[in-house]
Short mmCIF file of C-alpha atoms and ligand atoms in Angstrom, two decimals:
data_model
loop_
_atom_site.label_atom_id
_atom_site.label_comp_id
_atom_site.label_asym_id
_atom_site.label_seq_id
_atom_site.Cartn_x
_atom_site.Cartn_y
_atom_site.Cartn_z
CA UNK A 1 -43.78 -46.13 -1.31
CA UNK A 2 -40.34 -44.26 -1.03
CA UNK A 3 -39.98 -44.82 -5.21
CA UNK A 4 -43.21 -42.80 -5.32
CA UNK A 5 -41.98 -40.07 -3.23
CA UNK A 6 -38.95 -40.14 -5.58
CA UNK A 7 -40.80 -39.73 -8.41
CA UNK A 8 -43.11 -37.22 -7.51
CA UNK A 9 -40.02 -34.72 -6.08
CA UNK A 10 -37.67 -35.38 -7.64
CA UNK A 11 -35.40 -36.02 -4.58
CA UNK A 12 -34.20 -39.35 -2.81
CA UNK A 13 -34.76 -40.72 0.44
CA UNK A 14 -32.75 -43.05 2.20
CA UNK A 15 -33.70 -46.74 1.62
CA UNK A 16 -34.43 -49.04 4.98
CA UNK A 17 -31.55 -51.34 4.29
CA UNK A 18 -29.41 -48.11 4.47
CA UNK A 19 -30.14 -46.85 7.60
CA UNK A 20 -28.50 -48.58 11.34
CA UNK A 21 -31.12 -50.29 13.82
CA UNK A 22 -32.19 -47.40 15.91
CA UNK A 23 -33.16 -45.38 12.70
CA UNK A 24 -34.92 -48.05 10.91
CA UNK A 25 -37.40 -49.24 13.97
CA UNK A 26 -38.14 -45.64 14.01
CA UNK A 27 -38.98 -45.48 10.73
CA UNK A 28 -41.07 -48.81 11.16
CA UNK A 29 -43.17 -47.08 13.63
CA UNK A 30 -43.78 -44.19 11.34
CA UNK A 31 -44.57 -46.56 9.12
CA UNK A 32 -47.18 -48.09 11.20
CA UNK A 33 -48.56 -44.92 12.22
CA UNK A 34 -47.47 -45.05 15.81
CA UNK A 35 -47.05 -41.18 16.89
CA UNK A 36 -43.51 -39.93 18.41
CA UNK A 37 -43.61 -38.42 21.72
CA UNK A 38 -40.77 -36.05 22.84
CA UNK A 39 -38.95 -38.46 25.12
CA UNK A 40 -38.93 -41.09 22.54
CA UNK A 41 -35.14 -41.67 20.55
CA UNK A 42 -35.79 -39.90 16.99
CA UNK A 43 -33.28 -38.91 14.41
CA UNK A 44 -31.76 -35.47 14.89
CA UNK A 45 -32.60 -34.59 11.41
CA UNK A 46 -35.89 -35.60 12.06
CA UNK A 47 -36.05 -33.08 15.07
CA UNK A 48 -34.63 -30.15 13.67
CA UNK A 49 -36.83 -30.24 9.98
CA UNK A 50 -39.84 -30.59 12.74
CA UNK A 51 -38.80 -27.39 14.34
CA UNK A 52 -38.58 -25.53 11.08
CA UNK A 53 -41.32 -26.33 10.29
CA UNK A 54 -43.58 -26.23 13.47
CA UNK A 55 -41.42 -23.02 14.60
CA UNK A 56 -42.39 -21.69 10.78
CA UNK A 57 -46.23 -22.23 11.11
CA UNK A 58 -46.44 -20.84 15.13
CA UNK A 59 -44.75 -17.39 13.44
CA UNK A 60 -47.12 -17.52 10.23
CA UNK A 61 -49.87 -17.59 13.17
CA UNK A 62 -48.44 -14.56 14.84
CA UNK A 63 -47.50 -12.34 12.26
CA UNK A 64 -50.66 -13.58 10.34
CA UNK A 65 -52.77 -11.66 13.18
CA UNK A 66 -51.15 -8.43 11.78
CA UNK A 67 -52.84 -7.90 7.72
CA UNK A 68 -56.21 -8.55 10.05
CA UNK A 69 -55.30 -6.75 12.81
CA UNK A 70 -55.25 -3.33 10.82
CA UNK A 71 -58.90 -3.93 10.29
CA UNK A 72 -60.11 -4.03 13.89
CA UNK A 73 -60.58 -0.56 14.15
CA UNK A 74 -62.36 0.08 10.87
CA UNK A 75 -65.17 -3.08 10.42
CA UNK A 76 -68.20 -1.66 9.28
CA UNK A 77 -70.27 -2.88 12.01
CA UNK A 78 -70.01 -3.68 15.74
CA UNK A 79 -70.63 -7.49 15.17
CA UNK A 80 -68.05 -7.79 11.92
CA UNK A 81 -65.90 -6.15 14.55
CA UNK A 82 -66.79 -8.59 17.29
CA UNK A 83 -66.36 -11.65 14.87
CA UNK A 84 -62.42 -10.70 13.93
CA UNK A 85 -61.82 -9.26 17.13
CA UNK A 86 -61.83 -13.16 17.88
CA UNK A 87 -60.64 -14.60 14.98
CA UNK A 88 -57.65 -12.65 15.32
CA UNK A 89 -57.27 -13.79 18.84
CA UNK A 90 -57.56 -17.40 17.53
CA UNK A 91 -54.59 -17.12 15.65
CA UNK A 92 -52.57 -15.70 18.89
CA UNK A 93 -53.78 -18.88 20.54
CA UNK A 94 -52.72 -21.09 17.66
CA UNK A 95 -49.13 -19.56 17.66
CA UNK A 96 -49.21 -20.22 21.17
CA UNK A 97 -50.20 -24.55 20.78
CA UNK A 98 -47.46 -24.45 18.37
CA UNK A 99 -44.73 -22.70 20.18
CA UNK A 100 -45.70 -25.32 22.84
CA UNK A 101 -45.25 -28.50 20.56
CA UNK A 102 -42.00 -26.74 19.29
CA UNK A 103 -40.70 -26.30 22.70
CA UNK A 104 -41.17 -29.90 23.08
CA UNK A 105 -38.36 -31.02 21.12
CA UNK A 106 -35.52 -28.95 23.12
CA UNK A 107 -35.98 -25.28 21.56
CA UNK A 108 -36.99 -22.75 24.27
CA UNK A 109 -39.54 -19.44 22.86
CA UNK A 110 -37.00 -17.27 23.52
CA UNK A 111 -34.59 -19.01 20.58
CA UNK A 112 -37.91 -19.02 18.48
CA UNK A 113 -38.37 -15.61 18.38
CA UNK A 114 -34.61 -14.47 18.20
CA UNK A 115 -34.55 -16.69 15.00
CA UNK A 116 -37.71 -15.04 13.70
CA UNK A 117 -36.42 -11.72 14.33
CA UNK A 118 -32.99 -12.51 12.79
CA UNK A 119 -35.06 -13.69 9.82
CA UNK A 120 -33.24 -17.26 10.11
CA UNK A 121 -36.36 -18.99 10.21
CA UNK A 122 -39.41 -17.83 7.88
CA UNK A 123 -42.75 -16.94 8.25
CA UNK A 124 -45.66 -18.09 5.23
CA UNK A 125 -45.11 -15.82 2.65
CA UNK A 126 -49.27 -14.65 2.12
CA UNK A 127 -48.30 -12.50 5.07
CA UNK A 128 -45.86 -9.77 3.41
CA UNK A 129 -49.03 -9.00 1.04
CA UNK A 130 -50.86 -5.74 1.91
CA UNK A 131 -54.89 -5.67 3.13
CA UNK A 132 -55.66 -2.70 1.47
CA UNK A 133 -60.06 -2.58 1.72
CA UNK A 134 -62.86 -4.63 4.23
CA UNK A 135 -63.33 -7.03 1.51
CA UNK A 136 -59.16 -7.76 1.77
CA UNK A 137 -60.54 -9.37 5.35
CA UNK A 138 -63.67 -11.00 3.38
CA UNK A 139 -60.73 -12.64 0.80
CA UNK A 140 -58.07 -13.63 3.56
CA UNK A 141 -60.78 -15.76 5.80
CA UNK A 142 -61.98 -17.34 2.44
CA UNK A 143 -58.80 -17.86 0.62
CA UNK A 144 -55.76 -17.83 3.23
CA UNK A 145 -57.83 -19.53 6.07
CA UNK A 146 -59.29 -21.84 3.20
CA UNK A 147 -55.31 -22.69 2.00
CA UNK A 148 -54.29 -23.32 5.48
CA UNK A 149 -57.15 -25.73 6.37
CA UNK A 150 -56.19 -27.86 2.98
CA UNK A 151 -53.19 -27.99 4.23
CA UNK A 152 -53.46 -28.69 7.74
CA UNK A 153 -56.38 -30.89 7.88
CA UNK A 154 -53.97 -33.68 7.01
CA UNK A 155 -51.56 -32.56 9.20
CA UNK A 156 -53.62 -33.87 11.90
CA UNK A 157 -52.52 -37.10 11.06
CA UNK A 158 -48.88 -36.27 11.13
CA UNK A 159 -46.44 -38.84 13.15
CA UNK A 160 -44.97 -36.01 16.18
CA UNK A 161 -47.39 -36.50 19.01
CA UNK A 162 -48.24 -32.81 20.25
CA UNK A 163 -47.92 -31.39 16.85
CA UNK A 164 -50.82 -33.69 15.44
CA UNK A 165 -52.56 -32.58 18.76
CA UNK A 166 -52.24 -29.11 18.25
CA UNK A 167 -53.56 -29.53 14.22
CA UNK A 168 -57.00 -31.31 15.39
CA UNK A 169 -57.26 -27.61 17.93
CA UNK A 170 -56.37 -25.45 15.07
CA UNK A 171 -58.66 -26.83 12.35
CA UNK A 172 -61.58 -26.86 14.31
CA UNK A 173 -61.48 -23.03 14.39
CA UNK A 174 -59.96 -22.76 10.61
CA UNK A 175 -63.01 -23.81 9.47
CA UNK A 176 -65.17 -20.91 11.16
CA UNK A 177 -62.07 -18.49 10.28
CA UNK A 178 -62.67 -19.30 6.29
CA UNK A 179 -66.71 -19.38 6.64
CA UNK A 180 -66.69 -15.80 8.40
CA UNK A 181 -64.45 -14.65 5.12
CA UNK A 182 -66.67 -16.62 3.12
CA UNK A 183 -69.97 -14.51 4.79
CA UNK A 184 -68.05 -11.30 4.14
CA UNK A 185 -67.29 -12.19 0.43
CA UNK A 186 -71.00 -13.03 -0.09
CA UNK A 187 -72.09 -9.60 1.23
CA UNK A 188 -69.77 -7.78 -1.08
CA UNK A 189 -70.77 -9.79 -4.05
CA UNK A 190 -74.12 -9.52 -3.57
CA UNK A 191 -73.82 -5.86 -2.86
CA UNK A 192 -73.53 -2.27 -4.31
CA UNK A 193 -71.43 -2.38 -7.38
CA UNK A 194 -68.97 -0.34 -5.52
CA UNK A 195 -68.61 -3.40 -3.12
CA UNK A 196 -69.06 -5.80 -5.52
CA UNK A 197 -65.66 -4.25 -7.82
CA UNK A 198 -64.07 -4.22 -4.20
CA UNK A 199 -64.74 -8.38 -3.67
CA UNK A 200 -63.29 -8.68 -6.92
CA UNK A 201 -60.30 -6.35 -6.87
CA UNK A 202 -59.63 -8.56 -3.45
CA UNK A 203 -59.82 -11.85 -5.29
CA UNK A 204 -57.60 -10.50 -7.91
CA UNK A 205 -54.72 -9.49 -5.55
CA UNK A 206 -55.02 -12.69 -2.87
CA UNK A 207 -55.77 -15.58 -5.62
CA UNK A 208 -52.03 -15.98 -6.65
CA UNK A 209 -50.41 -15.48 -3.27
CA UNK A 210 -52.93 -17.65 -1.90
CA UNK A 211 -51.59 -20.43 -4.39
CA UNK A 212 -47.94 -19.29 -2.84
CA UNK A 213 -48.66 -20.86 0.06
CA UNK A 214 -48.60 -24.11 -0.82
CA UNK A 215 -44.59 -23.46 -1.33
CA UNK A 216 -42.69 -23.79 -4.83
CA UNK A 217 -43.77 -26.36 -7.07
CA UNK A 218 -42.91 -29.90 -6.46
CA UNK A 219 -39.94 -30.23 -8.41
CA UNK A 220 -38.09 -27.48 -6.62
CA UNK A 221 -39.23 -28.02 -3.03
CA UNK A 222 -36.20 -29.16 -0.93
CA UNK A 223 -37.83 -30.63 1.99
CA UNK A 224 -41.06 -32.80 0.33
CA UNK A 225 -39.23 -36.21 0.36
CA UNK A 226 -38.00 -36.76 3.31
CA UNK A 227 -40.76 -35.39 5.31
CA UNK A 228 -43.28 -36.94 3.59
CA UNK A 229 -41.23 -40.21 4.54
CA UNK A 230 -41.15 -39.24 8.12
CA UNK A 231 -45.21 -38.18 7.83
CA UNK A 232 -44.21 -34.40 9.09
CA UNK A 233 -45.95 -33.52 5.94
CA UNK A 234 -48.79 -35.83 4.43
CA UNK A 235 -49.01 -34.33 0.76
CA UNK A 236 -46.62 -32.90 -1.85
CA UNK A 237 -47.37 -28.96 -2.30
CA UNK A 238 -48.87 -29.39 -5.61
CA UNK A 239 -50.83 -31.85 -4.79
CA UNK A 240 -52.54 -30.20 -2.18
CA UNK A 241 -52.17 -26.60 -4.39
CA UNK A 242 -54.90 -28.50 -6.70
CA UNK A 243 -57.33 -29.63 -4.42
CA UNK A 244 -57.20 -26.08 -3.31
CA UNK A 245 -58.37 -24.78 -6.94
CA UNK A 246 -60.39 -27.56 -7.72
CA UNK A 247 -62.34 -26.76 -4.26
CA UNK A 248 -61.88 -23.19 -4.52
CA UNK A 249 -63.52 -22.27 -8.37
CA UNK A 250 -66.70 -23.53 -7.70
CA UNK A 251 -66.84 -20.73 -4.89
CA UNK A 252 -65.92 -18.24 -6.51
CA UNK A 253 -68.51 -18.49 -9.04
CA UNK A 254 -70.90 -19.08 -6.68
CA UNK A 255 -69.74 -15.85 -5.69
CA UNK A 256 -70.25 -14.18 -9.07
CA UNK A 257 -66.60 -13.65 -9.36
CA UNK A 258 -63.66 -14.35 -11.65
CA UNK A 259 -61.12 -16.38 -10.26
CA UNK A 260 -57.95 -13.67 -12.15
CA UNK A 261 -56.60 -16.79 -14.58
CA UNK A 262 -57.22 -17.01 -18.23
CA UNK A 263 -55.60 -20.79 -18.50
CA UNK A 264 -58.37 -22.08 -15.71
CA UNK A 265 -60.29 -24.47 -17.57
CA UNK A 266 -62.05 -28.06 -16.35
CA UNK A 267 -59.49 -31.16 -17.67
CA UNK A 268 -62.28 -33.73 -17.47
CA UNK A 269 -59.51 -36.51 -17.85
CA UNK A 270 -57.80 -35.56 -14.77
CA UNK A 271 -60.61 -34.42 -12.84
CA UNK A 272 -59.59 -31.25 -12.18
CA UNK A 273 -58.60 -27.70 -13.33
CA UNK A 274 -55.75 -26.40 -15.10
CA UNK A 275 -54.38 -23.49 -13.87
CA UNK A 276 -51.62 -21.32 -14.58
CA UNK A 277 -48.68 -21.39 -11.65
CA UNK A 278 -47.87 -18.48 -9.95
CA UNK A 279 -45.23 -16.48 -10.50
CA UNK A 280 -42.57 -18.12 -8.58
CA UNK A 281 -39.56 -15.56 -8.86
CA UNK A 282 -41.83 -12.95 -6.55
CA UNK A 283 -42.56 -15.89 -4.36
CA UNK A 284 -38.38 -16.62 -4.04
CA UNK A 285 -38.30 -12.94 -3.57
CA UNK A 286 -41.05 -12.36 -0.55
CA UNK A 287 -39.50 -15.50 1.33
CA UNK A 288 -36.27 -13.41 1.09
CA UNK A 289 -37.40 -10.30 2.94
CA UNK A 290 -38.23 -8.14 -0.47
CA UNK A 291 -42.26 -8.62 -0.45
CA UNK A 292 -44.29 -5.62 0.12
CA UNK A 293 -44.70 -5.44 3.52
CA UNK A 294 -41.74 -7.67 5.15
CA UNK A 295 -39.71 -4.92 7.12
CA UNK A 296 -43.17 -3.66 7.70
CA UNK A 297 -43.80 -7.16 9.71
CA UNK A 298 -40.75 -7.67 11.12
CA UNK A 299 -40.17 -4.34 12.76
CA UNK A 300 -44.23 -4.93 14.33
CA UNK A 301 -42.87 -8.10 15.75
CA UNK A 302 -39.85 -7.23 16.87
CA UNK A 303 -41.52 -3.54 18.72
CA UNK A 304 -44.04 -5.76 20.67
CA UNK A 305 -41.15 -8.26 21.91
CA UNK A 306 -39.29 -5.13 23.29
CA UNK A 307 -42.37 -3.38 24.60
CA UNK A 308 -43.30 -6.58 26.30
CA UNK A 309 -39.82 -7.13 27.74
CA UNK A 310 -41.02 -5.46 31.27
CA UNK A 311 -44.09 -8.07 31.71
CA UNK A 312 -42.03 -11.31 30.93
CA UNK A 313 -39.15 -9.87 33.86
CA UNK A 314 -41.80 -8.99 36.09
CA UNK A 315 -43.23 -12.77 35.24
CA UNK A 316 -39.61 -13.90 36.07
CA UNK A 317 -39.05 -12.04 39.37
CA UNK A 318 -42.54 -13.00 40.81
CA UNK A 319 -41.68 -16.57 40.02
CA UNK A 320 -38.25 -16.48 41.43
CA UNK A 321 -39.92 -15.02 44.80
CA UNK A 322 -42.25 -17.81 44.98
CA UNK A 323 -39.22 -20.08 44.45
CA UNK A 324 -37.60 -18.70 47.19
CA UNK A 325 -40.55 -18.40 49.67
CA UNK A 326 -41.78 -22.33 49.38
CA UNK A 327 -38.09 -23.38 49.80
CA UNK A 328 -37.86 -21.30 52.95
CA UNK A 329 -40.86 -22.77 53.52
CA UNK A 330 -39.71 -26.77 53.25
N1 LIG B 401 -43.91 -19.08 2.77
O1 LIG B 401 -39.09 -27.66 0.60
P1 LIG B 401 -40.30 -26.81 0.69
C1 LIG B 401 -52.08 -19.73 8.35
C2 LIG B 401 -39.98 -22.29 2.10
S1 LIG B 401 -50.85 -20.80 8.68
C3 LIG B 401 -42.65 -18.98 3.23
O2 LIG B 401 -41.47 -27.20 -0.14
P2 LIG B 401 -41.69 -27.50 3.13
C4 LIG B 401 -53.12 -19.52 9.41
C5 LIG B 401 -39.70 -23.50 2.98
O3 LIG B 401 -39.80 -23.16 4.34
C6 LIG B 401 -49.81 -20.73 7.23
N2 LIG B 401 -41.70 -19.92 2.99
O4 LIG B 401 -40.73 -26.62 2.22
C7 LIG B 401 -53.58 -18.13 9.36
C8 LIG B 401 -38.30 -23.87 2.55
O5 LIG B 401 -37.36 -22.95 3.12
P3 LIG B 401 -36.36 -23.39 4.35
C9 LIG B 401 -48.57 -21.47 7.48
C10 LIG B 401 -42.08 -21.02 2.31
O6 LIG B 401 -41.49 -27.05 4.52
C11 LIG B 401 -54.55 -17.75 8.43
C12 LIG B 401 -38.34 -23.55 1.07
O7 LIG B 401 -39.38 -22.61 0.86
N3 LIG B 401 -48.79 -22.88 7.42
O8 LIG B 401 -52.08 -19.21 7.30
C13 LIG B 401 -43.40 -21.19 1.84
O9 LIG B 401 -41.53 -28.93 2.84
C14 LIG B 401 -55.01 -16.45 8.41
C15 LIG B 401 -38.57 -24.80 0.21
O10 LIG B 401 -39.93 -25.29 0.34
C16 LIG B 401 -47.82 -23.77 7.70
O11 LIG B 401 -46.72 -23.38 8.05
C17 LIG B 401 -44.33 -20.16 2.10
N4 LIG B 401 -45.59 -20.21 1.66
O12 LIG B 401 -43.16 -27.09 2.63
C18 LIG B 401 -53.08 -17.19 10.25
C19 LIG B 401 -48.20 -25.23 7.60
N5 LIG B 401 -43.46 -22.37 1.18
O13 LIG B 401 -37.23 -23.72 5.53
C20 LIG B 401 -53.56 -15.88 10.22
C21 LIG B 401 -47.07 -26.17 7.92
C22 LIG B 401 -42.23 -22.91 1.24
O14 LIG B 401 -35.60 -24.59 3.87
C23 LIG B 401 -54.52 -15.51 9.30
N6 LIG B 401 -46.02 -26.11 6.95
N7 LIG B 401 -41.40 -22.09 1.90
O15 LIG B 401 -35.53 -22.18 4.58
C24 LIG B 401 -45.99 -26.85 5.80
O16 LIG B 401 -46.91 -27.60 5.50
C25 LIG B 401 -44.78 -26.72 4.93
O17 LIG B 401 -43.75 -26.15 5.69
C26 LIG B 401 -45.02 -25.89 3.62
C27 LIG B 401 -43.68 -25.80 2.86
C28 LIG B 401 -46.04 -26.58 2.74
C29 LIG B 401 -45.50 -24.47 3.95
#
C-alpha cells in the first residue's frame, strides 16, 4: 500500500519496520480503520499536520462566507435572499464544528485565529477570487460547494474521531449548498441572453480556480504521502481533481454552457476527460497573499475579531462571576 502512495507522489513514507512500538500499533489501528480519539497516544507529527489542516478548512469556512456574503443585500428576490441568507450561515456553523475538532487536539481558537490573521496558516485559495454578478453566487454553490463535497465526502471516513464527525455534519448541507447554485445556474442559462452571457462569463472565471482547490498537482504536493498513510486525507489531489471534471462536464452541458478549456476531450481508454491543468504559478501566488482579493479578506477578518473583542470579554466576565458566585455558594 505505502509503495503505491510512493508512486503516485512522489514522496516516501516511513516503512513499519522503521518506526518504535508505540508508533507502529498506531499505525496498525489506522490501518484497521479504528478512529483516534483526542486522549488516545498519537504521533506529534500526526497532530500538528491534523491541525493544519482541520485549522485550514474551519478558516476556508469562515472567510468563504465573505465572496457570498456581498450578495445578501442584492439577490434578486426575497426567497434567493432567504436561501443564502442560510447557506451562508451554514458555513459559519461549519467553521464552528471544525474549530471544535481542532481544539481537540490542544490548540485553543484564540491561537487559530492569531495564526490566520498572521497569515501562518492558510485559507483555500477559491476564496481570494472576486464575485463580481448574481450568477458569481449561481457558479460558487455549483462549482466551489460541488469541489468541496468531492473532496470531503471521503473525508468522512478519515481516522481522527471528531474530525470524521464533523465531515458526515458538513456534507449533509454541501449537498443542498451546490444544488441551490446548481438552481441558480439553470435559471441563468435558461434565461435572457443577458443572463445567459452572465452564467457563462461566471463559469469562465470560477472553472480554473475551482480546479485550484484540489491543491498543486500530485507531484508537487508536500503533504499527500504521509497523510494519506495516516487516512487524514483519503485521495491524492489529482485524483479527486478528475472525478471533479469527469462529474462536472456533463453539467455544464446540461447547462448549455462551455466548460472555458479547449484540451477537454472524452479519453475513452481511461474513462475520463482530459483537461488542461490550471495555471499553477497564480495558484503559488494566491496561497501567498498576492490573489485578487487577499488583503481584501484578511483585513474583513481581522475588523470583525476586533469589533467583536467587547462580546467575548463581556462572555469572560459573566463567566468569571458565575465562577465566583457557585464557589461562594459550596
Ligand atoms: N488553497 O501538500 P498539499 C469550502 C497548500 S471548504 C490554499 O497538497 P494538503 C466550503 C497546502 O495547505 C474548502 N492552500 O496539501 C465552502 C500546503 O501548504 P502548507 C477547503 C492550498 O493539505 C464552500 C501546500 O499548498 N477545504 O470550500 C490549497 O495535503 C463555499 C501543499 O499542498 C478543505 O480545507 C488551496 N486550495 O492538500 C465554504 C478540505 N491546496 O499547509 C464557503 C480539507 C493546497 O504546507 C463557500 N483539506 N494548499 O503551508 C484538504 O483536503 C487538503 O488540505 C487539501 C490540500 C486537498 C486542500
Amino acid at each position: 500500500m505505502y509503495a503505491q502512495m510512493v508512486k503516485s507522489t512522489g514522496q516516501a513514507v516511513r516503512d513499519k519496520s522503521e518506526m518504535n512500538p508505540q508508533e507502529r500499533a498506531f499505525q496498525e489501528r489506522i490501518d484497521a480503520g479504528e478512529k483516534i480519539e483526542p486522549k488516545d497516544w498519537m504521533p506529534e507529527a500526526y497532530r500538528k499536520n491534523l491541525i493544519r489542516q482541520i485549522g485550514q478548512h474551519a478558516h476556508s469556512e469562515i472567510v468563504g462566507q465573505l465572496p457570498e456574503g456581498n450578495w445578501i443585500t442584492r439577490a434578486p428576490t426575497l426567497e434567493r435572499k432567504a436561501i443564502l441568507l442560510a447557506k451562508v450561515q451554514d458555513e459559519a456553523g461549519h467553521g464552528l464544528y471544525l474549530y471544535c475538532a481542532a481544539e481537540t487536539l490542544g490548540i485553543s481558537r484564540d491561537e487559530l485565529f492569531e495564526q490566520l490573521h498572521s497569515g501562518k496558516m492558510k485559507y483555500s485559495s477559491i476564496f481570494n477570487y472576486p464575485t463580481l454578478t448574481w450568477a458569481d453566487m449561481g457558479a460558487v454553490g455549483w462549482l466551489v460547494d460541488g469541489a468541496a463535497i468531492m473532496n470531503q465526502v471521503p473525508l468522512q471516513r478519515t481516522s481522527f474521531g471528531p474530525y470524521s464527525r464533523a465531515m458526515i455534519r458538513i456534507c449533509k448541507e454541501e449537498s443542498f449548498h451546490q444544488r441551490q447554485g446548481f438552481d441558480i445556474m439553470m435559471k441563468m442559462a435558461n434565461g435572457t441572453e443577458a443572463q445567459k452571457r452572465m452564467a457563462q462569463d461566471a463559469l469562465n472565471r470560477f472553472w480554473f480556480p475551482a480546479l485550484m482547490m484540489f491543491g498543486p498537482s500530485d507531484k508537487d504536493s508536500v503533504h499527500s504521502a504521509q497523510s494519506m498513510a495516516w487516512k487524514i486525507k483519503m485521495n491524492t489531489n489529482d485524483e479527486l481533481r478528475q472525478k471533479f471534471v469527469d462529474q462536472t462536464v456533463p453539467q455544464a452541458e446540461y447547462l448549455g454552457l462551455t466548460v472555458p478549456d479547449e484540451n477537454l476531450v472524452w479519453n475513452e481508454e481511461k474513462g475520463g476527460y482530459d483537461f488542461s491543468e490550471p495555471d499553477w504559478n497564480e495558484f503559488f501566488d494566491v496561497i501567498s497573499g498576492n490573489g485578487p482579493c487577499n488583503t481584501e479578506r484578511l483585513e474583513t477578518r481581522k475588523n470583525a475579531w476586533e469589533d467583536g473583542a467587547w462580546v467575548r470579554e463581556a462572555m469572560q466576565a459573566h463567566a468569571e462571576k458565575r465562577a465566583a458566585r457557585a464557589k461562594a455558594a459550596a
